[in-house]
Amino acid sequence: MTKALPSVSRPATPGFATFEEEPRHALLIDGDGEPDYGAIQTSEDFLNLKRRVKRFILPATLVFLTWYITFVLLSAYAADFMSTPLFGTVNVGLTMGFLQIVTTIIITMAYARYSKRKLDPQVDKVRALAETDEELA
């Protein structure tokens, strides 16, 4: 006569003697089937994405802030220079103020282009780390 053992409910995780199918790609999913955010944040794909974001954001921010602070300081302390007429009633101050708007538009367009070329493909790689089989179907 054999003794019945109580059934124990355990999460489905591959162990020593399991014969489960191997995943199609390396998913970073925890035992509950949810994305393992800690593992994703330390993955090479995620770190590469962070590097690519910083590679654009930091220089663009520094250049724009330098340009903007120069404009503000010249407006506050170099009134004679800023009021120098360029043509008609348009002076250096008005021109520099208009160029602030132009610079903002240029940086926005450059970021959109950079994002489409460099960031979006890397974001897709990071998302693929957490896709479940239901999301792939």
Short mmCIF file of C-alpha atoms in Angstrom, two decimals:
data_model
loop_
_atom_site.label_atom_id
_atom_site.label_comp_id
_atom_site.label_asym_id
_atom_site.label_seq_id
_atom_site.Cartn_x
_atom_site.Cartn_y
_atom_site.Cartn_z
CA MET A 1 0.00 0.00 0.00
CA THR A 2 1.30 3.45 -0.92
CA LYS A 3 0.84 6.59 1.01
CA ALA A 4 -0.67 9.57 -0.83
CA LEU A 5 1.40 12.73 -0.68
CA PRO A 6 -0.36 16.07 -0.47
CA SER A 7 -0.16 18.08 -3.67
CA VAL A 8 1.79 21.29 -3.32
CA SER A 9 1.01 24.18 -5.61
CA ARG A 10 4.27 25.68 -6.89
CA PRO A 11 4.92 28.25 -9.58
CA ALA A 12 5.90 26.75 -12.90
CA THR A 13 9.64 27.35 -12.97
CA PRO A 14 12.09 25.15 -14.81
CA GLY A 15 14.12 23.02 -12.44
CA PHE A 16 16.66 20.22 -12.50
CA ALA A 17 14.57 17.50 -14.13
CA THR A 18 12.04 19.42 -16.19
CA PHE A 19 11.41 18.82 -19.83
CA GLU A 20 9.70 22.08 -20.70
CA GLU A 21 10.14 23.83 -24.01
CA GLU A 22 12.88 26.40 -24.10
CA PRO A 23 11.60 29.97 -24.65
CA ARG A 24 12.04 31.46 -28.11
CA HIS A 25 14.12 34.31 -26.68
CA ALA A 26 15.45 35.25 -23.29
CA LEU A 27 12.42 36.66 -21.49
CA LEU A 28 12.86 38.49 -18.24
CA ILE A 29 9.67 37.28 -16.59
CA ASP A 30 9.26 36.45 -12.90
CA GLY A 31 7.55 33.35 -11.51
CA ASP A 32 4.10 34.95 -11.73
CA GLY A 33 4.46 35.66 -15.43
CA GLU A 34 4.98 39.39 -14.88
CA PRO A 35 7.96 41.36 -16.23
CA ASP A 36 10.97 41.28 -13.89
CA TYR A 37 11.69 45.00 -13.87
CA GLY A 38 14.84 44.66 -11.79
CA ALA A 39 16.36 42.24 -14.29
CA ILE A 40 15.24 44.40 -17.21
CA GLN A 41 16.88 47.50 -15.69
CA THR A 42 20.19 45.67 -15.40
CA SER A 43 20.02 44.10 -18.86
CA GLU A 44 22.51 45.20 -21.50
CA ASP A 45 19.70 46.29 -23.87
CA PHE A 46 18.19 48.62 -21.25
CA LEU A 47 21.57 50.08 -20.27
CA ASN A 48 22.33 50.67 -23.96
CA LEU A 49 18.99 52.50 -24.30
CA LYS A 50 19.86 54.74 -21.34
CA ARG A 51 23.27 55.51 -22.88
CA ARG A 52 21.67 56.45 -26.20
CA VAL A 53 19.17 58.76 -24.51
CA LYS A 54 21.93 60.49 -22.53
CA ARG A 55 24.07 60.81 -25.65
CA PHE A 56 21.50 63.20 -27.13
CA ILE A 57 19.80 64.77 -24.12
CA LEU A 58 22.85 66.00 -22.20
CA PRO A 59 24.62 67.84 -25.04
CA ALA A 60 21.38 69.29 -26.42
CA THR A 61 20.33 70.52 -22.99
CA LEU A 62 23.72 72.06 -22.23
CA VAL A 63 23.88 73.84 -25.60
CA PHE A 64 20.35 75.20 -25.31
CA LEU A 65 20.72 76.33 -21.69
CA THR A 66 23.98 78.09 -22.51
CA TRP A 67 22.31 79.84 -25.44
CA TYR A 68 19.27 80.78 -23.35
CA ILE A 69 21.27 82.05 -20.35
CA THR A 70 23.45 84.11 -22.71
CA PHE A 71 20.29 85.69 -24.12
CA VAL A 72 18.93 86.46 -20.64
CA LEU A 73 22.23 87.88 -19.38
CA LEU A 74 22.67 90.05 -22.48
CA SER A 75 19.09 91.29 -22.09
CA ALA A 76 19.70 92.19 -18.46
CA TYR A 77 23.24 93.60 -18.59
CA ALA A 78 23.94 94.62 -22.19
CA ALA A 79 20.93 96.73 -23.07
CA ASP A 80 22.95 98.89 -25.47
CA PHE A 81 24.10 95.83 -27.43
CA MET A 82 20.61 94.27 -27.49
CA SER A 83 19.05 97.51 -28.74
CA THR A 84 21.48 97.79 -31.65
CA PRO A 85 19.33 98.09 -34.80
CA LEU A 86 19.92 95.47 -37.50
CA PHE A 87 17.41 96.71 -40.07
CA GLY A 88 14.43 98.99 -39.66
CA THR A 89 12.94 98.53 -36.18
CA VAL A 90 14.40 95.03 -35.75
CA ASN A 91 17.24 94.98 -33.25
CA VAL A 92 19.63 92.33 -31.88
CA GLY A 93 17.32 91.56 -28.91
CA LEU A 94 14.31 90.81 -31.11
CA THR A 95 16.43 88.69 -33.42
CA MET A 96 17.92 86.68 -30.57
CA GLY A 97 14.45 86.21 -29.03
CA PHE A 98 13.13 84.89 -32.34
CA LEU A 99 16.16 82.59 -32.65
CA GLN A 100 15.26 81.09 -29.25
CA ILE A 101 12.02 79.81 -30.80
CA VAL A 102 13.84 78.60 -33.91
CA THR A 103 16.41 76.78 -31.76
CA THR A 104 13.63 75.04 -29.81
CA ILE A 105 12.01 73.84 -33.03
CA ILE A 106 15.34 72.62 -34.43
CA ILE A 107 16.17 70.69 -31.25
CA THR A 108 12.69 69.13 -31.21
CA MET A 109 13.01 68.02 -34.84
CA ALA A 110 16.53 66.69 -34.24
CA TYR A 111 15.33 64.70 -31.22
CA ALA A 112 12.41 63.24 -33.17
CA ARG A 113 14.80 62.13 -35.92
CA TYR A 114 17.34 60.75 -33.44
CA SER A 115 14.61 58.94 -31.55
CA LYS A 116 13.22 57.34 -34.69
CA ARG A 117 16.67 56.19 -35.89
CA LYS A 118 18.43 55.26 -32.64
CA LEU A 119 16.01 54.99 -29.73
CA ASP A 120 12.92 53.29 -31.16
CA PRO A 121 14.78 50.15 -32.34
CA GLN A 122 16.42 49.88 -28.90
CA VAL A 123 13.06 50.34 -27.15
CA ASP A 124 11.70 47.44 -29.22
CA LYS A 125 14.58 45.26 -27.98
CA VAL A 126 13.84 46.18 -24.35
CA ARG A 127 10.11 45.51 -24.81
CA ALA A 128 10.91 42.10 -26.28
CA LEU A 129 12.56 41.16 -22.98
CA ALA A 130 9.20 41.27 -21.21
CA GLU A 131 6.80 39.97 -23.86
CA THR A 132 4.76 37.01 -22.77
CA ASP A 133 3.61 34.27 -25.12
CA GLU A 134 0.06 35.75 -25.10
CA GLU A 135 1.40 39.13 -26.27
CA LEU A 136 3.36 37.47 -29.08
CA ALA A 137 0.26 35.73 -30.46
#
